[in-house]
């Protein structure tokens, strides 16, 4: 004989199934509302260009290393610095052969200008870390001031420092 009470679900099972079904419905409703929201623009269009960050290079970068390292005395004569530099130039914006030829002929004078900029940057920055962070932009400004033209005021996109020894 089959017990009729065994065939009907217990009241606890019905309550659990109802609660689980309600929770799933609320989850689906919340998920639908999340995806159905209109997009919100947090930054006004006028400020977007300012936040985008630094300019990206036009085309591939070509690296032109200086043939000799730069040696300088910094920190009031207490430290010696040796640097090797490479200028990153944008190949699509200027004649690379002309730039390389100009750089090769101009190395002694350029090294003097870069050494002066290096010392000025050292005097302006209180710590070695701040000096090291500010140095590439200071050297870039010197190179662009020396080789920039009216048509191309910033031929050097970036100054790379692959060798930085401070002793």
mmCIF file with all atom_site columns, C-alpha atoms in Angstrom:
data_model
loop_
_atom_site.group_PDB
_atom_site.id
_atom_site.type_symbol
_atom_site.label_atom_id
_atom_site.label_alt_id
_atom_site.label_comp_id
_atom_site.label_asym_id
_atom_site.label_entity_id
_atom_site.label_seq_id
_atom_site.pdbx_PDB_ins_code
_atom_site.Cartn_x
_atom_site.Cartn_y
_atom_site.Cartn_z
_atom_site.occupancy
_atom_site.B_iso_or_equiv
_atom_site.pdbx_formal_charge
_atom_site.auth_seq_id
_atom_site.auth_comp_id
_atom_site.auth_asym_id
_atom_site.auth_atom_id
_atom_site.pdbx_PDB_model_num
ATOM 1   C CA . UNK A 1 1   ? 0.000  0.000  0.000   1.00 0.00 ? 1   UNK A CA 1
ATOM 2   C CA . UNK A 1 2   ? 1.254  3.485  -0.937  1.00 0.00 ? 2   UNK A CA 1
ATOM 3   C CA . UNK A 1 3   ? 1.096  6.192  1.585   1.00 0.00 ? 3   UNK A CA 1
ATOM 4   C CA . UNK A 1 4   ? -0.838 9.223  0.164   1.00 0.00 ? 4   UNK A CA 1
ATOM 5   C CA . UNK A 1 5   ? 1.215  11.663 2.278   1.00 0.00 ? 5   UNK A CA 1
ATOM 6   C CA . UNK A 1 6   ? 4.441  10.585 0.518   1.00 0.00 ? 6   UNK A CA 1
ATOM 7   C CA . UNK A 1 7   ? 3.158  11.721 -2.905  1.00 0.00 ? 7   UNK A CA 1
ATOM 8   C CA . UNK A 1 8   ? 2.381  15.309 -1.945  1.00 0.00 ? 8   UNK A CA 1
ATOM 9   C CA . UNK A 1 9   ? 5.322  17.631 -1.433  1.00 0.00 ? 9   UNK A CA 1
ATOM 10  C CA . UNK A 1 10  ? 6.073  18.773 2.068   1.00 0.00 ? 10  UNK A CA 1
ATOM 11  C CA . UNK A 1 11  ? 5.224  22.379 2.922   1.00 0.00 ? 11  UNK A CA 1
ATOM 12  C CA . UNK A 1 12  ? 8.945  23.100 3.482   1.00 0.00 ? 12  UNK A CA 1
ATOM 13  C CA . UNK A 1 13  ? 9.807  22.068 -0.082  1.00 0.00 ? 13  UNK A CA 1
ATOM 14  C CA . UNK A 1 14  ? 7.114  24.326 -1.514  1.00 0.00 ? 14  UNK A CA 1
ATOM 15  C CA . UNK A 1 15  ? 8.318  27.272 0.520   1.00 0.00 ? 15  UNK A CA 1
ATOM 16  C CA . UNK A 1 16  ? 11.950 26.657 -0.570  1.00 0.00 ? 16  UNK A CA 1
ATOM 17  C CA . UNK A 1 17  ? 10.995 26.388 -4.247  1.00 0.00 ? 17  UNK A CA 1
ATOM 18  C CA . UNK A 1 18  ? 8.901  29.561 -4.045  1.00 0.00 ? 18  UNK A CA 1
ATOM 19  C CA . UNK A 1 19  ? 11.716 31.484 -2.353  1.00 0.00 ? 19  UNK A CA 1
ATOM 20  C CA . UNK A 1 20  ? 14.298 30.254 -4.849  1.00 0.00 ? 20  UNK A CA 1
ATOM 21  C CA . UNK A 1 21  ? 12.054 31.131 -7.794  1.00 0.00 ? 21  UNK A CA 1
ATOM 22  C CA . UNK A 1 22  ? 11.455 34.627 -6.379  1.00 0.00 ? 22  UNK A CA 1
ATOM 23  C CA . UNK A 1 23  ? 15.166 35.221 -5.845  1.00 0.00 ? 23  UNK A CA 1
ATOM 24  C CA . UNK A 1 24  ? 15.941 34.117 -9.416  1.00 0.00 ? 24  UNK A CA 1
ATOM 25  C CA . UNK A 1 25  ? 13.228 36.427 -10.762 1.00 0.00 ? 25  UNK A CA 1
ATOM 26  C CA . UNK A 1 26  ? 14.632 39.386 -8.824  1.00 0.00 ? 26  UNK A CA 1
ATOM 27  C CA . UNK A 1 27  ? 18.159 38.590 -10.059 1.00 0.00 ? 27  UNK A CA 1
ATOM 28  C CA . UNK A 1 28  ? 16.969 38.421 -13.686 1.00 0.00 ? 28  UNK A CA 1
ATOM 29  C CA . UNK A 1 29  ? 15.037 41.679 -13.276 1.00 0.00 ? 29  UNK A CA 1
ATOM 30  C CA . UNK A 1 30  ? 18.098 43.450 -11.825 1.00 0.00 ? 30  UNK A CA 1
ATOM 31  C CA . UNK A 1 31  ? 20.327 42.108 -14.579 1.00 0.00 ? 31  UNK A CA 1
ATOM 32  C CA . UNK A 1 32  ? 17.868 43.299 -17.201 1.00 0.00 ? 32  UNK A CA 1
ATOM 33  C CA . UNK A 1 33  ? 17.743 46.755 -15.644 1.00 0.00 ? 33  UNK A CA 1
ATOM 34  C CA . UNK A 1 34  ? 21.552 46.892 -15.582 1.00 0.00 ? 34  UNK A CA 1
ATOM 35  C CA . UNK A 1 35  ? 21.857 46.183 -19.309 1.00 0.00 ? 35  UNK A CA 1
ATOM 36  C CA . UNK A 1 36  ? 18.866 48.340 -20.245 1.00 0.00 ? 36  UNK A CA 1
ATOM 37  C CA . UNK A 1 37  ? 20.262 51.531 -18.629 1.00 0.00 ? 37  UNK A CA 1
ATOM 38  C CA . UNK A 1 38  ? 21.054 54.399 -20.966 1.00 0.00 ? 38  UNK A CA 1
ATOM 39  C CA . UNK A 1 39  ? 24.759 55.156 -21.263 1.00 0.00 ? 39  UNK A CA 1
ATOM 40  C CA . UNK A 1 40  ? 26.006 57.910 -19.028 1.00 0.00 ? 40  UNK A CA 1
ATOM 41  C CA . UNK A 1 41  ? 28.763 60.231 -20.184 1.00 0.00 ? 41  UNK A CA 1
ATOM 42  C CA . UNK A 1 42  ? 30.808 61.101 -17.116 1.00 0.00 ? 42  UNK A CA 1
ATOM 43  C CA . UNK A 1 43  ? 33.249 63.478 -18.838 1.00 0.00 ? 43  UNK A CA 1
ATOM 44  C CA . UNK A 1 44  ? 31.932 66.434 -20.819 1.00 0.00 ? 44  UNK A CA 1
ATOM 45  C CA . UNK A 1 45  ? 33.105 66.485 -24.472 1.00 0.00 ? 45  UNK A CA 1
ATOM 46  C CA . UNK A 1 46  ? 35.230 69.634 -24.006 1.00 0.00 ? 46  UNK A CA 1
ATOM 47  C CA . UNK A 1 47  ? 37.355 68.005 -21.312 1.00 0.00 ? 47  UNK A CA 1
ATOM 48  C CA . UNK A 1 48  ? 37.816 64.687 -23.131 1.00 0.00 ? 48  UNK A CA 1
ATOM 49  C CA . UNK A 1 49  ? 40.751 65.886 -25.225 1.00 0.00 ? 49  UNK A CA 1
ATOM 50  C CA . UNK A 1 50  ? 42.602 67.121 -22.146 1.00 0.00 ? 50  UNK A CA 1
ATOM 51  C CA . UNK A 1 51  ? 42.352 63.754 -20.360 1.00 0.00 ? 51  UNK A CA 1
ATOM 52  C CA . UNK A 1 52  ? 43.411 61.583 -23.307 1.00 0.00 ? 52  UNK A CA 1
ATOM 53  C CA . UNK A 1 53  ? 47.078 61.836 -22.343 1.00 0.00 ? 53  UNK A CA 1
ATOM 54  C CA . UNK A 1 54  ? 50.266 62.381 -24.296 1.00 0.00 ? 54  UNK A CA 1
ATOM 55  C CA . UNK A 1 55  ? 50.432 62.540 -28.047 1.00 0.00 ? 55  UNK A CA 1
ATOM 56  C CA . UNK A 1 56  ? 50.967 59.233 -29.822 1.00 0.00 ? 56  UNK A CA 1
ATOM 57  C CA . UNK A 1 57  ? 53.695 58.972 -32.486 1.00 0.00 ? 57  UNK A CA 1
ATOM 58  C CA . UNK A 1 58  ? 52.837 59.235 -36.157 1.00 0.00 ? 58  UNK A CA 1
ATOM 59  C CA . UNK A 1 59  ? 54.151 56.029 -37.688 1.00 0.00 ? 59  UNK A CA 1
ATOM 60  C CA . UNK A 1 60  ? 57.059 53.971 -36.409 1.00 0.00 ? 60  UNK A CA 1
ATOM 61  C CA . UNK A 1 61  ? 59.764 55.421 -34.195 1.00 0.00 ? 61  UNK A CA 1
ATOM 62  C CA . UNK A 1 62  ? 63.404 55.291 -35.270 1.00 0.00 ? 62  UNK A CA 1
ATOM 63  C CA . UNK A 1 63  ? 66.034 55.391 -32.551 1.00 0.00 ? 63  UNK A CA 1
ATOM 64  C CA . UNK A 1 64  ? 69.193 57.401 -33.188 1.00 0.00 ? 64  UNK A CA 1
ATOM 65  C CA . UNK A 1 65  ? 71.776 56.781 -30.456 1.00 0.00 ? 65  UNK A CA 1
ATOM 66  C CA . UNK A 1 66  ? 74.504 59.267 -29.628 1.00 0.00 ? 66  UNK A CA 1
ATOM 67  C CA . UNK A 1 67  ? 77.864 57.652 -30.401 1.00 0.00 ? 67  UNK A CA 1
ATOM 68  C CA . UNK A 1 68  ? 79.551 58.531 -27.103 1.00 0.00 ? 68  UNK A CA 1
ATOM 69  C CA . UNK A 1 69  ? 78.282 58.643 -23.532 1.00 0.00 ? 69  UNK A CA 1
ATOM 70  C CA . UNK A 1 70  ? 77.827 61.931 -21.697 1.00 0.00 ? 70  UNK A CA 1
ATOM 71  C CA . UNK A 1 71  ? 79.843 62.394 -18.517 1.00 0.00 ? 71  UNK A CA 1
ATOM 72  C CA . UNK A 1 72  ? 78.855 65.071 -16.003 1.00 0.00 ? 72  UNK A CA 1
ATOM 73  C CA . UNK A 1 73  ? 79.408 66.083 -12.416 1.00 0.00 ? 73  UNK A CA 1
ATOM 74  C CA . UNK A 1 74  ? 76.192 66.717 -10.509 1.00 0.00 ? 74  UNK A CA 1
ATOM 75  C CA . UNK A 1 75  ? 74.953 67.392 -6.978  1.00 0.00 ? 75  UNK A CA 1
ATOM 76  C CA . UNK A 1 76  ? 77.442 70.203 -6.412  1.00 0.00 ? 76  UNK A CA 1
ATOM 77  C CA . UNK A 1 77  ? 80.446 68.163 -7.526  1.00 0.00 ? 77  UNK A CA 1
ATOM 78  C CA . UNK A 1 78  ? 79.732 65.234 -5.209  1.00 0.00 ? 78  UNK A CA 1
ATOM 79  C CA . UNK A 1 79  ? 78.402 62.743 -7.810  1.00 0.00 ? 79  UNK A CA 1
ATOM 80  C CA . UNK A 1 80  ? 79.502 61.588 -11.270 1.00 0.00 ? 80  UNK A CA 1
ATOM 81  C CA . UNK A 1 81  ? 76.913 60.690 -13.897 1.00 0.00 ? 81  UNK A CA 1
ATOM 82  C CA . UNK A 1 82  ? 77.397 58.729 -17.095 1.00 0.00 ? 82  UNK A CA 1
ATOM 83  C CA . UNK A 1 83  ? 74.552 58.589 -19.621 1.00 0.00 ? 83  UNK A CA 1
ATOM 84  C CA . UNK A 1 84  ? 74.022 57.030 -23.000 1.00 0.00 ? 84  UNK A CA 1
ATOM 85  C CA . UNK A 1 85  ? 71.162 58.557 -24.973 1.00 0.00 ? 85  UNK A CA 1
ATOM 86  C CA . UNK A 1 86  ? 69.057 57.671 -27.972 1.00 0.00 ? 86  UNK A CA 1
ATOM 87  C CA . UNK A 1 87  ? 66.639 60.025 -29.681 1.00 0.00 ? 87  UNK A CA 1
ATOM 88  C CA . UNK A 1 88  ? 63.358 58.551 -30.894 1.00 0.00 ? 88  UNK A CA 1
ATOM 89  C CA . UNK A 1 89  ? 62.194 60.327 -34.042 1.00 0.00 ? 89  UNK A CA 1
ATOM 90  C CA . UNK A 1 90  ? 59.059 59.754 -36.076 1.00 0.00 ? 90  UNK A CA 1
ATOM 91  C CA . UNK A 1 91  ? 60.042 58.370 -39.459 1.00 0.00 ? 91  UNK A CA 1
ATOM 92  C CA . UNK A 1 92  ? 57.011 59.695 -41.326 1.00 0.00 ? 92  UNK A CA 1
ATOM 93  C CA . UNK A 1 93  ? 57.471 63.276 -40.160 1.00 0.00 ? 93  UNK A CA 1
ATOM 94  C CA . UNK A 1 94  ? 61.077 63.973 -41.185 1.00 0.00 ? 94  UNK A CA 1
ATOM 95  C CA . UNK A 1 95  ? 63.927 62.889 -43.436 1.00 0.00 ? 95  UNK A CA 1
ATOM 96  C CA . UNK A 1 96  ? 65.805 60.330 -41.343 1.00 0.00 ? 96  UNK A CA 1
ATOM 97  C CA . UNK A 1 97  ? 69.023 60.443 -43.373 1.00 0.00 ? 97  UNK A CA 1
ATOM 98  C CA . UNK A 1 98  ? 69.229 64.221 -43.103 1.00 0.00 ? 98  UNK A CA 1
ATOM 99  C CA . UNK A 1 99  ? 68.571 64.040 -39.350 1.00 0.00 ? 99  UNK A CA 1
ATOM 100 C CA . UNK A 1 100 ? 71.247 61.357 -38.856 1.00 0.00 ? 100 UNK A CA 1
ATOM 101 C CA . UNK A 1 101 ? 73.772 63.374 -40.881 1.00 0.00 ? 101 UNK A CA 1
ATOM 102 C CA . UNK A 1 102 ? 72.977 66.551 -38.940 1.00 0.00 ? 102 UNK A CA 1
ATOM 103 C CA . UNK A 1 103 ? 73.238 64.689 -35.637 1.00 0.00 ? 103 UNK A CA 1
ATOM 104 C CA . UNK A 1 104 ? 76.594 63.123 -36.584 1.00 0.00 ? 104 UNK A CA 1
ATOM 105 C CA . UNK A 1 105 ? 78.123 66.508 -37.517 1.00 0.00 ? 105 UNK A CA 1
ATOM 106 C CA . UNK A 1 106 ? 76.683 68.268 -34.483 1.00 0.00 ? 106 UNK A CA 1
ATOM 107 C CA . UNK A 1 107 ? 77.525 65.787 -31.693 1.00 0.00 ? 107 UNK A CA 1
ATOM 108 C CA . UNK A 1 108 ? 80.176 67.858 -29.824 1.00 0.00 ? 108 UNK A CA 1
ATOM 109 C CA . UNK A 1 109 ? 77.978 70.959 -29.602 1.00 0.00 ? 109 UNK A CA 1
ATOM 110 C CA . UNK A 1 110 ? 74.896 68.903 -28.812 1.00 0.00 ? 110 UNK A CA 1
ATOM 111 C CA . UNK A 1 111 ? 76.716 67.137 -25.962 1.00 0.00 ? 111 UNK A CA 1
ATOM 112 C CA . UNK A 1 112 ? 77.635 70.530 -24.459 1.00 0.00 ? 112 UNK A CA 1
ATOM 113 C CA . UNK A 1 113 ? 73.996 71.678 -24.621 1.00 0.00 ? 113 UNK A CA 1
ATOM 114 C CA . UNK A 1 114 ? 72.771 68.401 -23.159 1.00 0.00 ? 114 UNK A CA 1
ATOM 115 C CA . UNK A 1 115 ? 75.320 68.595 -20.317 1.00 0.00 ? 115 UNK A CA 1
ATOM 116 C CA . UNK A 1 116 ? 74.165 72.120 -19.447 1.00 0.00 ? 116 UNK A CA 1
ATOM 117 C CA . UNK A 1 117 ? 70.532 70.961 -19.457 1.00 0.00 ? 117 UNK A CA 1
ATOM 118 C CA . UNK A 1 118 ? 71.492 67.997 -17.311 1.00 0.00 ? 118 UNK A CA 1
ATOM 119 C CA . UNK A 1 119 ? 73.093 70.249 -14.697 1.00 0.00 ? 119 UNK A CA 1
ATOM 120 C CA . UNK A 1 120 ? 70.152 72.674 -14.763 1.00 0.00 ? 120 UNK A CA 1
ATOM 121 C CA . UNK A 1 121 ? 67.738 69.781 -14.266 1.00 0.00 ? 121 UNK A CA 1
ATOM 122 C CA . UNK A 1 122 ? 69.892 68.513 -11.383 1.00 0.00 ? 122 UNK A CA 1
ATOM 123 C CA . UNK A 1 123 ? 69.759 71.905 -9.650  1.00 0.00 ? 123 UNK A CA 1
ATOM 124 C CA . UNK A 1 124 ? 65.987 72.149 -10.122 1.00 0.00 ? 124 UNK A CA 1
ATOM 125 C CA . UNK A 1 125 ? 65.137 68.709 -8.720  1.00 0.00 ? 125 UNK A CA 1
ATOM 126 C CA . UNK A 1 126 ? 65.542 67.994 -4.993  1.00 0.00 ? 126 UNK A CA 1
ATOM 127 C CA . UNK A 1 127 ? 66.080 64.226 -5.172  1.00 0.00 ? 127 UNK A CA 1
ATOM 128 C CA . UNK A 1 128 ? 67.824 61.780 -7.478  1.00 0.00 ? 128 UNK A CA 1
ATOM 129 C CA . UNK A 1 129 ? 64.490 60.076 -8.287  1.00 0.00 ? 129 UNK A CA 1
ATOM 130 C CA . UNK A 1 130 ? 62.850 63.362 -9.286  1.00 0.00 ? 130 UNK A CA 1
ATOM 131 C CA . UNK A 1 131 ? 65.950 64.249 -11.324 1.00 0.00 ? 131 UNK A CA 1
ATOM 132 C CA . UNK A 1 132 ? 65.837 60.917 -13.143 1.00 0.00 ? 132 UNK A CA 1
ATOM 133 C CA . UNK A 1 133 ? 62.129 61.323 -13.956 1.00 0.00 ? 133 UNK A CA 1
ATOM 134 C CA . UNK A 1 134 ? 62.531 64.912 -15.212 1.00 0.00 ? 134 UNK A CA 1
ATOM 135 C CA . UNK A 1 135 ? 65.717 64.328 -17.201 1.00 0.00 ? 135 UNK A CA 1
ATOM 136 C CA . UNK A 1 136 ? 64.277 62.801 -20.434 1.00 0.00 ? 136 UNK A CA 1
ATOM 137 C CA . UNK A 1 137 ? 61.876 65.706 -20.963 1.00 0.00 ? 137 UNK A CA 1
ATOM 138 C CA . UNK A 1 138 ? 64.613 68.287 -20.261 1.00 0.00 ? 138 UNK A CA 1
ATOM 139 C CA . UNK A 1 139 ? 66.936 66.608 -22.776 1.00 0.00 ? 139 UNK A CA 1
ATOM 140 C CA . UNK A 1 140 ? 64.098 66.344 -25.301 1.00 0.00 ? 140 UNK A CA 1
ATOM 141 C CA . UNK A 1 141 ? 63.456 70.084 -24.990 1.00 0.00 ? 141 UNK A CA 1
ATOM 142 C CA . UNK A 1 142 ? 67.137 70.793 -25.724 1.00 0.00 ? 142 UNK A CA 1
ATOM 143 C CA . UNK A 1 143 ? 67.167 68.533 -28.796 1.00 0.00 ? 143 UNK A CA 1
ATOM 144 C CA . UNK A 1 144 ? 63.908 69.976 -30.127 1.00 0.00 ? 144 UNK A CA 1
ATOM 145 C CA . UNK A 1 145 ? 65.159 73.510 -29.518 1.00 0.00 ? 145 UNK A CA 1
ATOM 146 C CA . UNK A 1 146 ? 68.309 72.735 -31.476 1.00 0.00 ? 146 UNK A CA 1
ATOM 147 C CA . UNK A 1 147 ? 66.802 70.764 -34.395 1.00 0.00 ? 147 UNK A CA 1
ATOM 148 C CA . UNK A 1 148 ? 63.239 72.040 -34.520 1.00 0.00 ? 148 UNK A CA 1
ATOM 149 C CA . UNK A 1 149 ? 62.088 74.072 -37.492 1.00 0.00 ? 149 UNK A CA 1
ATOM 150 C CA . UNK A 1 150 ? 59.018 76.146 -38.160 1.00 0.00 ? 150 UNK A CA 1
ATOM 151 C CA . UNK A 1 151 ? 57.451 73.263 -40.093 1.00 0.00 ? 151 UNK A CA 1
ATOM 152 C CA . UNK A 1 152 ? 58.474 70.649 -37.515 1.00 0.00 ? 152 UNK A CA 1
ATOM 153 C CA . UNK A 1 153 ? 59.016 72.165 -34.057 1.00 0.00 ? 153 UNK A CA 1
ATOM 154 C CA . UNK A 1 154 ? 59.408 68.807 -32.295 1.00 0.00 ? 154 UNK A CA 1
ATOM 155 C CA . UNK A 1 155 ? 61.472 66.370 -34.404 1.00 0.00 ? 155 UNK A CA 1
ATOM 156 C CA . UNK A 1 156 ? 62.522 64.365 -31.327 1.00 0.00 ? 156 UNK A CA 1
ATOM 157 C CA . UNK A 1 157 ? 59.528 62.464 -30.021 1.00 0.00 ? 157 UNK A CA 1
ATOM 158 C CA . UNK A 1 158 ? 61.255 60.978 -26.996 1.00 0.00 ? 158 UNK A CA 1
ATOM 159 C CA . UNK A 1 159 ? 64.679 60.718 -25.380 1.00 0.00 ? 159 UNK A CA 1
ATOM 160 C CA . UNK A 1 160 ? 65.596 57.233 -24.235 1.00 0.00 ? 160 UNK A CA 1
ATOM 161 C CA . UNK A 1 161 ? 68.242 56.705 -21.542 1.00 0.00 ? 161 UNK A CA 1
ATOM 162 C CA . UNK A 1 162 ? 69.393 53.077 -21.882 1.00 0.00 ? 162 UNK A CA 1
ATOM 163 C CA . UNK A 1 163 ? 72.443 53.619 -19.664 1.00 0.00 ? 163 UNK A CA 1
ATOM 164 C CA . UNK A 1 164 ? 72.273 55.664 -16.426 1.00 0.00 ? 164 UNK A CA 1
ATOM 165 C CA . UNK A 1 165 ? 75.166 55.217 -13.990 1.00 0.00 ? 165 UNK A CA 1
ATOM 166 C CA . UNK A 1 166 ? 75.501 57.436 -10.962 1.00 0.00 ? 166 UNK A CA 1
ATOM 167 C CA . UNK A 1 167 ? 78.524 57.085 -8.708  1.00 0.00 ? 167 UNK A CA 1
#
